[in-house]
Amino acid sequence: FRNQLRLHINQNSVEDYLKGLLTSLDPLEILRGLECLPSEKIETSVLEDLKQHNEIEISDSVERHLQNYRESNLEQRISLANQKMEQGDVNQAHWMLEELFNQASENSRYLYLFAQTKRELKDLVASKKLLQKSLQINSSQQDVRKSLARVELDSGNTRNGLSLILECIEKNNYDASLKLWLFEAYGKLQELEQAYVSFFDIPRSILQIDHWEAFIKYCFKLKKYRAVIEHYETYIQELNESSPSYHSQTYLALSYHLTKNQTKYEKEINQLKFRYDNEVSQLKAWKLLDQITKQKSIRGFYLEQRAKLYSDSEIARKEWLEFNLIEKPEAILDISELDNTNYGRKIKAKALRAL
């Protein structure tokens, strides 16, 4: 048979010769053709005709070629879906992959890609199941393990996510995104010392503003006040022309207070007053300032703003008035609406006596 092939020097001639064997009446020649030709060179119609052949060896060979066809076609369709994902057309990619589920449900790379579309479409439960099945088929896929870690974090299963992140870092200690996720996971779990340490392993180029703000918060909670002051400067540089978050500036002010730098503390307090915009989150910052500094000026500002923000709250208004009665009674006399209630008139009378 090899001697016959040597007669056909031209490649196309060899291919035509082998294809001709597939239509032979001799089972041996058919088998030779099937064994020598790659699957993509045989038309599916020819394979379908040979599928019912009486010779078991021929039917087995035909089935192998058909399986190669199916796998090749499947890989092409998966590849096309992957291209759609890369182009940002997640919905189209998801639809294409969903169509392949019955054929490809045991293909680990298909399951990984399908899970990616599920995650992008916020179906985290389905994404997790697909990734877990992909790892069952092939446990060595680190990109799948990493993706599962992200899904666990996004699902609120932070402890599971952390375990997976640590597994991935053990295999690849150079993945910057894993180091960032490690910082995020420790923060969510309130393991602040580990979060603080892990922050320094993250390349600065991938840090976002919210990561800096979280880091400053963790430094303050860990009582690393000088670290707050030191890294706040870097945080400001990262902001470019944007304003720092109100809470980050509050942590800076408190750090100056707790390190006995009164001049810079007062400067930050004045800026916080200037920036105050009657928001609940900002009022919480002043509550923290009041609790830690225990300064009358801070408490007065906090109580006044609380009374304004919660204007329907009698408790908030009474606490502010009673504070002023002791610390600043003249301010009470200027509030004309106090004349409309018995309580208001009594508090004004007390203020007059105090003066």
Short mmCIF file of C-alpha atoms in Angstrom, two decimals:
data_model
loop_
_atom_site.label_atom_id
_atom_site.label_comp_id
_atom_site.label_asym_id
_atom_site.label_seq_id
_atom_site.Cartn_x
_atom_site.Cartn_y
_atom_site.Cartn_z
CA PHE A 1 0.00 0.00 0.00
CA ARG A 2 2.89 2.35 0.80
CA ASN A 3 4.45 1.57 -2.57
CA GLN A 4 1.17 2.54 -4.24
CA LEU A 5 1.17 5.86 -2.39
CA ARG A 6 4.74 6.63 -3.48
CA LEU A 7 3.50 6.65 -7.05
CA HIS A 8 1.35 9.67 -6.21
CA ILE A 9 3.95 12.38 -5.65
CA ASN A 10 1.52 15.28 -5.75
CA GLN A 11 -0.29 15.80 -2.40
CA ASN A 12 -3.64 16.48 -4.03
CA SER A 13 -3.29 13.29 -6.04
CA VAL A 14 -2.66 11.31 -2.85
CA GLU A 15 -5.73 12.86 -1.24
CA ASP A 16 -7.88 12.08 -4.29
CA TYR A 17 -6.55 8.54 -4.36
CA LEU A 18 -7.39 7.96 -0.69
CA LYS A 19 -10.87 9.46 -1.12
CA GLY A 20 -11.40 7.08 -4.01
CA LEU A 21 -10.70 4.16 -1.70
CA LEU A 22 -13.71 5.13 0.40
CA THR A 23 -16.05 4.19 -2.44
CA SER A 24 -14.32 0.87 -3.08
CA LEU A 25 -16.14 -2.43 -2.72
CA ASP A 26 -13.08 -3.85 -0.96
CA PRO A 27 -13.45 -3.41 2.84
CA LEU A 28 -9.65 -3.40 3.25
CA GLU A 29 -9.27 -0.44 0.86
CA ILE A 30 -12.10 1.43 2.60
CA LEU A 31 -10.40 0.90 5.94
CA ARG A 32 -7.06 2.09 4.53
CA GLY A 33 -8.70 5.26 3.25
CA LEU A 34 -10.37 5.91 6.61
CA GLU A 35 -7.14 5.40 8.52
CA CYS A 36 -4.99 7.58 6.27
CA LEU A 37 -7.29 10.55 5.73
CA PRO A 38 -7.81 13.21 8.43
CA SER A 39 -11.46 13.72 9.45
CA GLU A 40 -11.71 17.18 7.90
CA LYS A 41 -10.83 15.72 4.46
CA ILE A 42 -13.77 13.32 4.45
CA GLU A 43 -17.25 14.58 3.62
CA THR A 44 -19.85 13.83 6.26
CA SER A 45 -22.19 12.38 3.60
CA VAL A 46 -19.56 9.74 2.81
CA LEU A 47 -19.17 8.91 6.49
CA GLU A 48 -22.93 8.62 6.93
CA ASP A 49 -23.08 6.17 4.00
CA LEU A 50 -20.31 4.06 5.55
CA LYS A 51 -21.78 4.21 9.04
CA GLN A 52 -23.97 1.15 8.44
CA HIS A 53 -21.18 -0.97 6.94
CA ASN A 54 -21.15 -4.64 7.92
CA GLU A 55 -17.47 -4.57 8.87
CA ILE A 56 -17.11 -3.59 12.53
CA GLU A 57 -13.66 -2.08 12.00
CA ILE A 58 -15.03 0.23 9.30
CA SER A 59 -18.06 1.33 11.36
CA ASP A 60 -15.80 1.96 14.39
CA SER A 61 -13.43 4.05 12.27
CA VAL A 62 -16.37 6.01 10.83
CA GLU A 63 -17.65 6.72 14.35
CA ARG A 64 -14.22 8.07 15.35
CA HIS A 65 -14.24 10.44 12.37
CA LEU A 66 -17.77 11.61 13.16
CA GLN A 67 -16.78 12.22 16.76
CA ASN A 68 -13.81 14.29 15.55
CA TYR A 69 -16.23 16.27 13.41
CA ARG A 70 -18.49 16.93 16.37
CA GLU A 71 -15.60 17.96 18.59
CA SER A 72 -14.10 20.20 15.93
CA ASN A 73 -17.43 21.87 15.28
CA LEU A 74 -17.99 22.26 19.02
CA GLU A 75 -14.59 23.89 19.54
CA GLN A 76 -15.27 26.29 16.69
CA ARG A 77 -18.59 27.34 18.18
CA ILE A 78 -17.07 27.72 21.65
CA SER A 79 -14.28 29.81 20.15
CA LEU A 80 -16.82 32.02 18.38
CA ALA A 81 -18.71 32.52 21.65
CA ASN A 82 -15.44 33.45 23.32
CA GLN A 83 -14.85 36.09 20.63
CA LYS A 84 -18.28 37.55 21.36
CA MET A 85 -17.36 37.73 25.05
CA GLU A 86 -14.11 39.53 24.25
CA GLN A 87 -16.06 41.98 22.08
CA GLY A 88 -18.35 42.71 25.03
CA ASP A 89 -21.44 41.04 23.58
CA VAL A 90 -22.20 38.96 26.67
CA ASN A 91 -25.84 38.26 25.82
CA GLN A 92 -24.95 36.83 22.41
CA ALA A 93 -22.14 34.74 23.88
CA HIS A 94 -24.49 33.42 26.56
CA TRP A 95 -27.13 32.47 23.99
CA MET A 96 -24.56 30.65 21.81
CA LEU A 97 -23.17 28.70 24.76
CA GLU A 98 -26.61 27.83 26.08
CA GLU A 99 -27.37 26.20 22.73
CA LEU A 100 -24.34 23.92 23.20
CA PHE A 101 -25.09 22.72 26.72
CA ASN A 102 -26.33 19.23 25.81
CA GLN A 103 -23.28 18.63 23.61
CA ALA A 104 -20.62 20.25 25.78
CA SER A 105 -21.70 19.71 29.38
CA GLU A 106 -18.62 17.56 30.02
CA ASN A 107 -16.18 19.99 28.38
CA SER A 108 -14.34 21.81 31.20
CA ARG A 109 -13.35 24.83 29.10
CA TYR A 110 -16.91 25.23 27.81
CA LEU A 111 -18.21 25.15 31.38
CA TYR A 112 -15.67 27.82 32.37
CA LEU A 113 -16.66 30.14 29.54
CA PHE A 114 -20.39 29.58 30.13
CA ALA A 115 -19.83 30.39 33.83
CA GLN A 116 -18.15 33.66 32.82
CA THR A 117 -21.26 34.74 30.93
CA LYS A 118 -23.46 33.75 33.86
CA ARG A 119 -21.32 35.85 36.20
CA GLU A 120 -21.47 38.86 33.89
CA LEU A 121 -25.26 38.50 33.81
CA LYS A 122 -25.30 38.40 37.66
CA ASP A 123 -26.48 34.78 37.85
CA LEU A 124 -23.89 33.91 40.49
CA VAL A 125 -25.56 30.68 41.63
CA ALA A 126 -25.45 29.18 38.12
CA SER A 127 -21.91 30.48 37.58
CA LYS A 128 -20.70 28.79 40.77
CA LYS A 129 -22.23 25.42 39.81
CA LEU A 130 -20.65 25.51 36.34
CA LEU A 131 -17.21 26.40 37.73
CA GLN A 132 -17.40 23.66 40.37
CA LYS A 133 -18.30 21.10 37.70
CA SER A 134 -15.43 22.31 35.50
CA LEU A 135 -13.01 21.77 38.38
CA GLN A 136 -14.43 18.30 39.02
CA ILE A 137 -13.57 17.40 35.43
CA ASN A 138 -10.12 19.01 35.55
CA SER A 139 -8.90 20.19 38.96
CA SER A 140 -5.66 21.69 37.59
CA GLN A 141 -7.36 24.71 35.96
CA GLN A 142 -6.09 27.67 37.97
CA ASP A 143 -8.07 30.24 35.97
CA VAL A 144 -11.27 28.36 36.82
CA ARG A 145 -10.34 28.26 40.51
CA LYS A 146 -9.60 31.99 40.39
CA SER A 147 -12.95 32.71 38.74
CA LEU A 148 -14.72 30.64 41.39
CA ALA A 149 -12.98 32.71 44.07
CA ARG A 150 -14.36 35.89 42.52
CA VAL A 151 -17.87 34.42 42.35
CA GLU A 152 -17.68 33.42 46.01
CA LEU A 153 -16.60 36.94 46.98
CA ASP A 154 -19.36 38.52 44.91
CA SER A 155 -21.90 36.13 46.45
CA GLY A 156 -20.93 37.15 49.97
CA ASN A 157 -19.24 33.81 50.72
CA THR A 158 -16.09 35.66 51.73
CA ARG A 159 -14.51 32.88 53.79
CA ASN A 160 -14.82 30.40 50.91
CA GLY A 161 -13.49 33.03 48.52
CA LEU A 162 -10.51 33.69 50.78
CA SER A 163 -9.61 29.99 50.90
CA LEU A 164 -9.67 29.78 47.11
CA ILE A 165 -7.60 32.96 46.76
CA LEU A 166 -4.94 31.55 49.08
CA GLU A 167 -4.88 28.32 47.05
CA CYS A 168 -4.40 30.29 43.84
CA ILE A 169 -1.66 32.50 45.32
CA GLU A 170 0.17 29.37 46.47
CA LYS A 171 0.35 28.31 42.80
CA ASN A 172 0.92 31.79 41.35
CA ASN A 173 2.30 34.46 43.67
CA TYR A 174 2.67 36.99 40.81
CA ASP A 175 -1.02 37.53 40.05
CA ALA A 176 -1.73 41.14 41.06
CA SER A 177 -5.52 40.79 40.96
CA LEU A 178 -5.38 37.92 43.45
CA LYS A 179 -3.43 40.13 45.87
CA LEU A 180 -6.06 42.83 45.49
CA TRP A 181 -8.85 40.32 46.17
CA LEU A 182 -6.94 39.09 49.22
CA PHE A 183 -6.96 42.62 50.64
CA GLU A 184 -10.68 42.95 49.91
CA ALA A 185 -11.50 39.59 51.51
CA TYR A 186 -9.57 40.30 54.70
CA GLY A 187 -11.32 43.67 54.92
CA LYS A 188 -14.79 42.15 54.56
CA LEU A 189 -13.97 39.61 57.24
CA GLN A 190 -12.70 42.40 59.53
CA GLU A 191 -9.32 40.71 59.72
CA LEU A 192 -7.77 44.15 59.59
CA GLU A 193 -4.18 43.34 60.51
CA GLN A 194 -3.98 40.86 57.62
CA ALA A 195 -5.67 43.39 55.34
CA TYR A 196 -3.13 46.03 56.37
CA VAL A 197 -0.17 43.74 55.66
CA SER A 198 -1.57 42.45 52.35
CA PHE A 199 -2.13 46.00 51.05
CA PHE A 200 1.62 46.52 50.59
CA ASP A 201 1.85 43.54 48.20
CA ILE A 202 -0.60 45.11 45.73
CA PRO A 203 0.95 46.96 42.76
CA ARG A 204 0.04 50.62 43.09
CA SER A 205 -1.00 50.76 39.43
CA ILE A 206 -4.14 48.66 40.03
CA LEU A 207 -5.31 50.32 43.24
CA GLN A 208 -8.54 52.28 42.96
CA ILE A 209 -9.67 55.18 45.14
CA ASP A 210 -11.97 52.95 47.20
CA HIS A 211 -9.03 50.68 48.04
CA TRP A 212 -7.05 53.64 49.42
CA GLU A 213 -10.07 54.77 51.43
CA ALA A 214 -10.55 51.28 52.88
CA PHE A 215 -6.84 51.12 53.75
CA ILE A 216 -6.95 54.47 55.57
CA LYS A 217 -10.02 53.28 57.48
CA TYR A 218 -8.25 50.04 58.50
CA CYS A 219 -5.16 51.97 59.61
CA PHE A 220 -7.32 54.16 61.84
CA LYS A 221 -9.21 51.20 63.32
CA LEU A 222 -5.87 49.52 64.06
CA LYS A 223 -4.77 52.73 65.82
CA LYS A 224 -1.97 53.24 63.31
CA TYR A 225 -2.54 56.98 63.32
CA ARG A 226 0.82 57.93 61.89
CA ALA A 227 0.22 55.49 59.03
CA VAL A 228 -3.07 57.32 58.31
CA ILE A 229 -1.20 60.64 58.11
CA GLU A 230 1.61 59.19 55.99
CA HIS A 231 -0.56 57.37 53.43
CA TYR A 232 -3.20 60.09 53.23
CA GLU A 233 -0.73 62.12 51.16
CA THR A 234 -0.46 59.29 48.63
CA TYR A 235 -4.23 58.96 48.61
CA ILE A 236 -4.57 62.68 47.78
CA GLN A 237 -2.11 62.25 44.89
CA GLU A 238 -4.21 59.40 43.50
CA LEU A 239 -7.33 61.57 43.61
CA ASN A 240 -5.84 64.11 41.18
CA GLU A 241 -8.35 66.98 41.38
CA SER A 242 -11.15 65.10 43.17
CA SER A 243 -12.05 65.75 46.79
CA PRO A 244 -11.15 63.15 49.42
CA SER A 245 -14.02 61.20 50.94
CA TYR A 246 -15.57 62.85 53.98
CA HIS A 247 -14.80 59.87 56.21
CA SER A 248 -11.17 59.65 55.07
CA GLN A 249 -10.66 63.31 55.96
CA THR A 250 -12.36 62.64 59.30
CA TYR A 251 -9.87 59.83 60.02
CA LEU A 252 -7.05 62.22 59.15
CA ALA A 253 -8.40 64.91 61.50
CA LEU A 254 -8.76 62.38 64.31
CA SER A 255 -5.25 61.03 63.66
CA TYR A 256 -3.85 64.54 64.06
CA HIS A 257 -5.86 64.92 67.28
CA LEU A 258 -4.63 61.61 68.66
CA THR A 259 -1.01 62.39 67.79
CA LYS A 260 -1.29 65.81 69.48
CA ASN A 261 -0.92 67.92 66.32
CA GLN A 262 -3.48 70.57 67.24
CA THR A 263 -2.74 73.00 64.40
CA LYS A 264 -3.34 70.47 61.63
CA TYR A 265 -6.28 68.99 63.51
CA GLU A 266 -8.04 72.36 63.63
CA LYS A 267 -7.31 72.95 59.94
CA GLU A 268 -8.98 69.64 58.99
CA ILE A 269 -11.95 70.35 61.29
CA ASN A 270 -12.54 73.69 59.62
CA GLN A 271 -12.45 72.03 56.20
CA LEU A 272 -14.92 69.37 57.37
CA LYS A 273 -17.28 72.10 58.58
CA PHE A 274 -16.95 73.90 55.25
CA ARG A 275 -17.66 70.70 53.32
CA TYR A 276 -20.62 69.65 55.47
CA ASP A 277 -23.71 69.12 53.31
CA ASN A 278 -26.42 67.88 55.69
CA GLU A 279 -26.04 64.20 54.77
CA VAL A 280 -26.54 61.22 57.07
CA SER A 281 -23.10 59.77 56.31
CA GLN A 282 -21.43 63.10 57.12
CA LEU A 283 -23.40 63.40 60.36
CA LYS A 284 -22.07 59.95 61.32
CA ALA A 285 -18.54 61.30 60.83
CA TRP A 286 -19.30 64.11 63.29
CA LYS A 287 -20.73 61.62 65.75
CA LEU A 288 -17.40 59.77 65.62
CA LEU A 289 -15.54 63.06 66.11
CA ASP A 290 -17.72 63.82 69.12
CA GLN A 291 -17.23 60.37 70.66
CA ILE A 292 -13.43 60.45 70.34
CA THR A 293 -12.48 64.08 70.92
CA LYS A 294 -15.12 64.83 73.59
CA GLN A 295 -14.68 68.52 72.75
CA LYS A 296 -17.56 70.90 73.40
CA SER A 297 -17.15 72.69 70.06
CA ILE A 298 -17.38 69.39 68.19
CA ARG A 299 -20.40 68.27 70.20
CA GLY A 300 -22.15 71.56 69.65
CA PHE A 301 -21.71 71.35 65.87
CA TYR A 302 -22.82 67.69 65.85
CA LEU A 303 -25.98 68.31 67.91
CA GLU A 304 -26.93 71.36 65.87
CA GLN A 305 -26.58 69.51 62.56
CA ARG A 306 -28.43 66.49 63.93
CA ALA A 307 -31.34 68.73 64.97
CA LYS A 308 -31.45 70.23 61.47
CA LEU A 309 -31.22 66.90 59.66
CA TYR A 310 -33.86 65.25 61.86
CA SER A 311 -36.10 68.29 62.23
CA ASP A 312 -39.07 66.10 63.23
CA SER A 313 -37.19 64.53 66.14
CA GLU A 314 -38.04 66.08 69.50
CA ILE A 315 -35.17 64.21 71.15
CA ALA A 316 -32.58 65.64 68.73
CA ARG A 317 -33.92 69.18 69.19
CA LYS A 318 -34.11 68.93 72.99
CA GLU A 319 -30.54 67.62 73.29
CA TRP A 320 -29.26 70.49 71.16
CA LEU A 321 -31.20 73.09 73.14
CA GLU A 322 -30.11 71.66 76.50
CA PHE A 323 -26.49 71.66 75.34
CA ASN A 324 -26.78 75.32 74.33
CA LEU A 325 -28.51 76.15 77.61
CA ILE A 326 -25.28 75.23 79.38
CA GLU A 327 -22.66 76.20 76.82
CA LYS A 328 -24.21 78.99 74.76
CA PRO A 329 -27.49 80.30 76.27
CA GLU A 330 -27.47 83.47 74.16
CA ALA A 331 -28.04 81.36 71.03
CA ILE A 332 -31.36 80.13 72.45
CA LEU A 333 -32.74 83.66 72.74
CA ASP A 334 -32.42 84.15 68.97
CA ILE A 335 -34.72 81.20 68.15
CA SER A 336 -38.11 82.84 67.63
CA GLU A 337 -40.13 79.65 67.13
CA LEU A 338 -39.45 78.64 70.74
CA ASP A 339 -42.12 81.17 71.75
CA ASN A 340 -44.79 78.91 70.23
CA THR A 341 -44.58 76.07 72.80
CA ASN A 342 -44.55 75.75 76.57
CA TYR A 343 -41.26 73.84 76.43
CA GLY A 344 -39.74 76.52 74.20
CA ARG A 345 -40.78 79.34 76.52
CA LYS A 346 -39.39 77.45 79.53
CA ILE A 347 -36.04 76.84 77.84
CA LYS A 348 -35.84 80.54 76.90
CA ALA A 349 -36.58 81.51 80.47
CA LYS A 350 -33.79 79.23 81.68
CA ALA A 351 -31.43 80.79 79.15
CA LEU A 352 -32.29 84.27 80.42
CA ARG A 353 -31.61 83.21 84.00
CA ALA A 354 -28.31 81.65 82.94
CA LEU A 355 -27.27 84.95 81.40
#
